[in-house]
Tab-separated table of C-alpha atoms in Angstrom:
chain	number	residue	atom	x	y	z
I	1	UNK	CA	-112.850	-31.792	57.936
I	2	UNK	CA	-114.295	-33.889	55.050
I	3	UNK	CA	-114.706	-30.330	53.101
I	4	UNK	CA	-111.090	-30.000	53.412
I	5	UNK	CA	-109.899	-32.731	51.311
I	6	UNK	CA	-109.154	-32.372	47.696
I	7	UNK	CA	-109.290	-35.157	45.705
I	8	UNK	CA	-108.992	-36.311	41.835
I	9	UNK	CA	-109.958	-39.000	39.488
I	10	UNK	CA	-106.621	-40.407	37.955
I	11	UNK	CA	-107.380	-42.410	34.385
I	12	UNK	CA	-104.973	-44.338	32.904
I	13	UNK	CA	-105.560	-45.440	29.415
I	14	UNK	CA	-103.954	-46.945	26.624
I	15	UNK	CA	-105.959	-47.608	22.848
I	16	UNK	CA	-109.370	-46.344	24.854
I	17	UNK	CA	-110.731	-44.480	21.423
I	18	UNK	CA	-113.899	-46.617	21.726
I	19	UNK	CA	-114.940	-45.670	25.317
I	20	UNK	CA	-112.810	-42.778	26.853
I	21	UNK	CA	-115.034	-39.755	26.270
I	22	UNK	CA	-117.498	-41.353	27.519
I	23	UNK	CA	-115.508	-42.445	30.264
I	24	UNK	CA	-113.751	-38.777	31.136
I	25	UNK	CA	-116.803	-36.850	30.436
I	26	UNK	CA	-118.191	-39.159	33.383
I	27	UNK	CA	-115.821	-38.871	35.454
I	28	UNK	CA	-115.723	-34.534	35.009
I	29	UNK	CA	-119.672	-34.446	36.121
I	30	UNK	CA	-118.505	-35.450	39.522
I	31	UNK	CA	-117.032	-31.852	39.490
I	32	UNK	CA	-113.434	-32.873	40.283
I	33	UNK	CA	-109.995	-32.366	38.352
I	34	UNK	CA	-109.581	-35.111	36.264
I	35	UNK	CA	-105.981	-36.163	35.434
I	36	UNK	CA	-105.636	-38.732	31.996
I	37	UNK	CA	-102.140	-40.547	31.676
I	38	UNK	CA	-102.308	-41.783	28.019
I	39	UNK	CA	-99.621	-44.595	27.889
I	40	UNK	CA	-98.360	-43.840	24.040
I	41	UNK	CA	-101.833	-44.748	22.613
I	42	UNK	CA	-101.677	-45.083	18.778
I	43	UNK	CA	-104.853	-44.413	18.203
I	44	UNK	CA	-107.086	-41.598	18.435
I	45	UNK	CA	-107.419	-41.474	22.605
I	46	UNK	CA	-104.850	-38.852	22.850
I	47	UNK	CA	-106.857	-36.793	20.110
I	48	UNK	CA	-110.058	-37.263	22.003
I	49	UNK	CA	-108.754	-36.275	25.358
I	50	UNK	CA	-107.065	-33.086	24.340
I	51	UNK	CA	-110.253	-32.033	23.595
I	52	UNK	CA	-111.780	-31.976	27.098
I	53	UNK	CA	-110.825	-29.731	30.356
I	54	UNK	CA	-108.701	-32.210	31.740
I	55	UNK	CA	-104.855	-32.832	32.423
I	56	UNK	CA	-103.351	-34.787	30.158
I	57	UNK	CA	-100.023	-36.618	30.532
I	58	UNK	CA	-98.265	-38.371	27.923
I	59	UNK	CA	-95.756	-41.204	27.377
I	60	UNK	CA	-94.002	-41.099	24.175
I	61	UNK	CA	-93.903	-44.916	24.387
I	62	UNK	CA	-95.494	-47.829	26.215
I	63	UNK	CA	-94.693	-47.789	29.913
I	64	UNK	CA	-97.421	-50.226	30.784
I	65	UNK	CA	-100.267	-48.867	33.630
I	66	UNK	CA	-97.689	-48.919	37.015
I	67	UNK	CA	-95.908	-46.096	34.793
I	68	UNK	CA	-98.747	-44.565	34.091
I	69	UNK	CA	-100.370	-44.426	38.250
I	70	UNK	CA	-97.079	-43.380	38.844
I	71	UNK	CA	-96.769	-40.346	36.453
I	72	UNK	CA	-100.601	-39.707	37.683
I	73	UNK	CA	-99.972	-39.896	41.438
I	74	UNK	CA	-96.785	-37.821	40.900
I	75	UNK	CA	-99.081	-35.438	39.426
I	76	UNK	CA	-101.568	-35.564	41.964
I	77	UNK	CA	-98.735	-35.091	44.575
I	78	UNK	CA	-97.185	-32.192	42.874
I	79	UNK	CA	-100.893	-30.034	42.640
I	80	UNK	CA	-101.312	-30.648	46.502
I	81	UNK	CA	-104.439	-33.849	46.350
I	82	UNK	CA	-105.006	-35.165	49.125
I	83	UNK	CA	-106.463	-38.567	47.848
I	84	UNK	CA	-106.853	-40.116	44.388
I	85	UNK	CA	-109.858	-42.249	42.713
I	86	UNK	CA	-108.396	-44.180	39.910
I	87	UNK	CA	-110.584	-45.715	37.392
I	88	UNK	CA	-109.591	-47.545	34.000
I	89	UNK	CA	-110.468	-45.710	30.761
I	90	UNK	CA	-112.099	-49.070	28.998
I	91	UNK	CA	-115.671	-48.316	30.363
I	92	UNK	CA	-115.713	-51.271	33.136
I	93	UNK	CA	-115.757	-48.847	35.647
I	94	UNK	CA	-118.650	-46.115	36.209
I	95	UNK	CA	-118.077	-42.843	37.389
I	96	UNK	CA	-121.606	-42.908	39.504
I	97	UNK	CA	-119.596	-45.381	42.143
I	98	UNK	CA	-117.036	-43.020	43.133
I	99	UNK	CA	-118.979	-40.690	45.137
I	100	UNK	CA	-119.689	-44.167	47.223
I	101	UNK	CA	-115.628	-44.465	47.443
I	102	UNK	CA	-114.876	-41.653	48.355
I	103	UNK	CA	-117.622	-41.009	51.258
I	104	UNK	CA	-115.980	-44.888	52.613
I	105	UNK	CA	-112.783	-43.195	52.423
I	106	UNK	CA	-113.239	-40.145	54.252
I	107	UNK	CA	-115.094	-42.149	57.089
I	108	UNK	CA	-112.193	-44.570	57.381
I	109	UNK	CA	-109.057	-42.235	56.433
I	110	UNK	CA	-106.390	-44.708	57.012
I	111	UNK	CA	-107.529	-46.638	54.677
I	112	UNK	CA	-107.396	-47.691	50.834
I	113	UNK	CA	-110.765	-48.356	49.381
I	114	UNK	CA	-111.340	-50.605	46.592
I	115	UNK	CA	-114.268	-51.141	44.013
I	116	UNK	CA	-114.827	-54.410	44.840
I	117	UNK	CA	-116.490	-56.860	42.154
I	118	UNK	CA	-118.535	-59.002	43.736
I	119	UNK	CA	-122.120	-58.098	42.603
I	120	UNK	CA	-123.620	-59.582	39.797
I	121	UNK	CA	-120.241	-61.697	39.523
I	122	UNK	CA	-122.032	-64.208	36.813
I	123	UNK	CA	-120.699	-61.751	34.687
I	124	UNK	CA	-117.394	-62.491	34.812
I	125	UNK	CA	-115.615	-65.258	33.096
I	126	UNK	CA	-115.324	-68.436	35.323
I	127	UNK	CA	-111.524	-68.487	34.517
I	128	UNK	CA	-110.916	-64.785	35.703
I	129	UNK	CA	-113.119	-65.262	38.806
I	130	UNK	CA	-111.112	-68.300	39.782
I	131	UNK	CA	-107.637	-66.219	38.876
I	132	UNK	CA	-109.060	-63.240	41.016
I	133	UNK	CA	-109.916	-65.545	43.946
I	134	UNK	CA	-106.456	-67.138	43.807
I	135	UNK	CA	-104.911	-63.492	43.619
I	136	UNK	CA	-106.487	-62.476	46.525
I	137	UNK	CA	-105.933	-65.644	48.415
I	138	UNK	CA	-101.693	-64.613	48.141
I	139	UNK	CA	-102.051	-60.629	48.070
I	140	UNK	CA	-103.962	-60.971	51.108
I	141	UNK	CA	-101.476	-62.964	52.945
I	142	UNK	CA	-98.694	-60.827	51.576
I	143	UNK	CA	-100.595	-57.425	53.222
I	144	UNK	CA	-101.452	-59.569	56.583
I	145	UNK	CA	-105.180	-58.620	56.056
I	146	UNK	CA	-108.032	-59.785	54.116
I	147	UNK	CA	-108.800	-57.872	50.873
I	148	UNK	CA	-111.818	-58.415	48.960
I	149	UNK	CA	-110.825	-58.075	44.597
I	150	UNK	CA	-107.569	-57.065	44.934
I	151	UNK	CA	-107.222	-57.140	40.995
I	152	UNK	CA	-109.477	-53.908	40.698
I	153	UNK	CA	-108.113	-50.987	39.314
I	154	UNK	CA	-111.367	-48.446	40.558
I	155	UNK	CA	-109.441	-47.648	44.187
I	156	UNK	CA	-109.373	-44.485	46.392
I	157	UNK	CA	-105.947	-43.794	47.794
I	158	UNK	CA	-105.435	-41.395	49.772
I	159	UNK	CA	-102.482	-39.279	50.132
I	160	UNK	CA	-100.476	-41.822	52.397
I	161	UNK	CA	-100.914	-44.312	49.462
I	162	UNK	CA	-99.627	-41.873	47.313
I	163	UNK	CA	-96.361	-41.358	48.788
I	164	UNK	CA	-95.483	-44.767	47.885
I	165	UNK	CA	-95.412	-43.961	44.427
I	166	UNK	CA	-91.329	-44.880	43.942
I	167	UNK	CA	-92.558	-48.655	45.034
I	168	UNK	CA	-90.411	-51.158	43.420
I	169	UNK	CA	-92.828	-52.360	41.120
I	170	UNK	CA	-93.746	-52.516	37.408
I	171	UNK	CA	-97.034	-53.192	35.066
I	172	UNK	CA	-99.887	-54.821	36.822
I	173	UNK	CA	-97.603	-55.712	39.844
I	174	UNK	CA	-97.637	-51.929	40.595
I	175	UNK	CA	-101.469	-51.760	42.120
I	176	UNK	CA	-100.949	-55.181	44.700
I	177	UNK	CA	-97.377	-54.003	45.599
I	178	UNK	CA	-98.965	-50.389	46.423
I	179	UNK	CA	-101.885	-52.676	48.549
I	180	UNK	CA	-98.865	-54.812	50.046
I	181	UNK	CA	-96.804	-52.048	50.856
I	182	UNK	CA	-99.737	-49.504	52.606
I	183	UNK	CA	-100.520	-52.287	54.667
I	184	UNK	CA	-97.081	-53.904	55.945
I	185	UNK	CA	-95.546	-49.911	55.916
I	186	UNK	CA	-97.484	-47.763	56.372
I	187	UNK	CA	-100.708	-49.648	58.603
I	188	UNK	CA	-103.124	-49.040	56.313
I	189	UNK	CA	-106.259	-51.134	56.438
I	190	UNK	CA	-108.454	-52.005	53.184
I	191	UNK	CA	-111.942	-51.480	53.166
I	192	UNK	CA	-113.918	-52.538	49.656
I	193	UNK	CA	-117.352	-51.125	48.480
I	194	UNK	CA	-119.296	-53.466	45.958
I	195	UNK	CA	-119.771	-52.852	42.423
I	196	UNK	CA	-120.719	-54.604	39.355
I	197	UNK	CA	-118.701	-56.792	37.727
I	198	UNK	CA	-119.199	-56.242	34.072
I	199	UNK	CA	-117.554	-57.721	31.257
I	200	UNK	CA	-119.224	-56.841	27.929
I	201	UNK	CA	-118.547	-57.471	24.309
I	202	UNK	CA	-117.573	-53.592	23.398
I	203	UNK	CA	-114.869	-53.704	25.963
I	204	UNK	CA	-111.401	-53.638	23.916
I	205	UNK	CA	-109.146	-56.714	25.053
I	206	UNK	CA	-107.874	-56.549	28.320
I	207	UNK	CA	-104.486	-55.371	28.400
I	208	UNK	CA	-103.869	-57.789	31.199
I	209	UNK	CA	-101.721	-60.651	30.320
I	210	UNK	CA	-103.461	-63.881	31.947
I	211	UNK	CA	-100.152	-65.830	32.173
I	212	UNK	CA	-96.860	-63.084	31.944
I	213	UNK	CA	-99.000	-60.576	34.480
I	214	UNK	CA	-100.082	-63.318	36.456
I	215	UNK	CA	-96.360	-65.190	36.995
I	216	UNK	CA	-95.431	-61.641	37.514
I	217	UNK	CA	-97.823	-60.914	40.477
I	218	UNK	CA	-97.689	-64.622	41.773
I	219	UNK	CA	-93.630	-63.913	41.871
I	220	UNK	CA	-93.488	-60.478	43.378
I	221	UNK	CA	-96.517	-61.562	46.599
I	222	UNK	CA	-94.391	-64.527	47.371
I	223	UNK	CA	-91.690	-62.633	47.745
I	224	UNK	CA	-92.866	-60.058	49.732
I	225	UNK	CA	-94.204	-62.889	52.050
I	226	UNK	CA	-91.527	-63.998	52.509
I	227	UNK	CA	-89.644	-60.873	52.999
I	228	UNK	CA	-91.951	-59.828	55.998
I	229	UNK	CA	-91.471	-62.729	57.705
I	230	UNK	CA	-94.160	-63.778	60.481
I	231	UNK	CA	-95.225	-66.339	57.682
I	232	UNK	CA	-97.876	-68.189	59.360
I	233	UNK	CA	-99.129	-65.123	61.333
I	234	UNK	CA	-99.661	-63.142	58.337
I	235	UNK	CA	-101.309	-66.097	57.030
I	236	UNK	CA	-104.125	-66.353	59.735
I	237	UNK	CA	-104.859	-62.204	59.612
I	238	UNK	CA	-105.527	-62.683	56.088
I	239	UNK	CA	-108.023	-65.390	56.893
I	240	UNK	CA	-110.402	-63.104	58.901
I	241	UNK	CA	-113.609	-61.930	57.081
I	242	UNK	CA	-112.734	-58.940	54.361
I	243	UNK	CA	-113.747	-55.408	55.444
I	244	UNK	CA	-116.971	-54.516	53.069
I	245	UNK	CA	-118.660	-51.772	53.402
I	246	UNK	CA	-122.091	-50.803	51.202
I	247	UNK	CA	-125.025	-48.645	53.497
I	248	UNK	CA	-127.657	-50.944	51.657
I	249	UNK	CA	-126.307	-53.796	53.315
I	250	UNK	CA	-124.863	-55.464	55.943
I	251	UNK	CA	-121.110	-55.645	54.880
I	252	UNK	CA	-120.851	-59.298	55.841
I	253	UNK	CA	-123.896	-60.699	54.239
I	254	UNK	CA	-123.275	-58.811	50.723
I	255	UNK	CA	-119.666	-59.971	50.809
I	256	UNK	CA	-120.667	-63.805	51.493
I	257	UNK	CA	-123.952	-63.453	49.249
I	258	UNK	CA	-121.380	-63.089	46.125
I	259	UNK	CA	-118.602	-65.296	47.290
I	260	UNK	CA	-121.023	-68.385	47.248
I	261	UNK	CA	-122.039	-67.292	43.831
């Protein structure tokens, strides 16, 4: 049964000239397709892609990344996958921690599983770690379930994910309304597998915009909280301890170990 699924790596990328080879060339040792949504780079990524055994999609102009999952998982959907990994093309994520997705997601099907942050999270900026607690404090109660880094863009979906791909949603807001909406319509739980957090000097600015994005997410969860109804119910489900899952340790204690970082 696991032989039988066929799944992809899905790479979004926009001005990745620095770190995308790298990156795809990664991500094509694993042996899968590989499917690259360039997001009208103006700069050489395009160039550099072209020249590898991937698929390459193109916008003409900036779509911002939910455009770009969405041409990807439209892609994916039209060749017949059965799950996707995504991964961003900036270099943050590492190919070598998809195999550990993927083998989570194929023991827990009905779920979405999520490169979770939370080792070594000294790395990260005290100002995003306290933005990415307070995101997954609301996404959480918008999905009725405790998620642990819901702002991670390394995530297996499989193919029930996938066919939420027309989801209402734009930008940034496109990966917690595709959590949000698994979860409250389609019963989908959320399992997270730890990774590094890393946050290095040769990454290119984050695309992410830490007030428009943030309004933008804040907005859209509230609203879906409140369009769910069961307010306070939801509320208490996403209070319960986040499913983690990592065979070198016990899911709980790695999970806490990082939070009280």
């Amino acid at each position: 049964m696991k032989n039988a699924v066929r799944w992809c790596v899905l790479i979004p990328c926009l001005n990745e000239e620095k770190a995308i080879r790298h990156v795809v060339k990664s991500a094509l040792r694993l042996g899968v397709t590989v499917i690259v949504i360039d997001d009208g780079s103006d700069d050489r990524t395009p160039d550099i892609v072209s020249a590898l055994p991937v698929i390459l999609l193109r916008h003409d102009a900036r779509r911002g990344k939910g455009e770009a999952l969405r041409t990807g998982f439209r892609e994916a959907l039209r060749l017949g996958f059965d799950a996707v990994v995504s991964m961003d093309g900036d270099g943050q994520h590492l190919a070598e921690d998809i195999p550990r997705l993927v083998d989570v997601g194929l023991r827990f099907p009905d779920h979405i599983v999520i490169g979770a942050r939370l080792l070594q999270r000294e790395q990260q900026p005290k100002g995003r770690r306290r933005a990415n607690d307070l995101a997954d404090w609301g996404i959480s109660w918008a999905c009725a379930q405790a998620v642990a880094d819901t702002q991670s863009g390394q995530r297996w979906y499989p193919r029930s994910a996938l066919d939420l791909v027309e989801v209402n949603a734009e930008n940034f807001v496109f990966e917690a309304a595709v959590l949000i909406a698994a979860s409250r319509e389609k019963g989908l739980g959320i399992v997270s597998v730890p990774i590094a957090s890393r946050y290095e000097d040769t990454f290119r600015l984050s695309h992410f915009s830490p007030v428009k994005d943030a309004v933008r997410i804040a907005m859209y969860t509230l609203g879906r909280i409140v369009h769910y109804g069961s307010i306070r119910a939801s509320y208490n489900r996403s209070r319960t301890q986040p499913l983690v899952i990592d065979d070198s340790y016990s899911h709980r204690t790695a999970y806490n170990a990082q939070r009280a970082v």
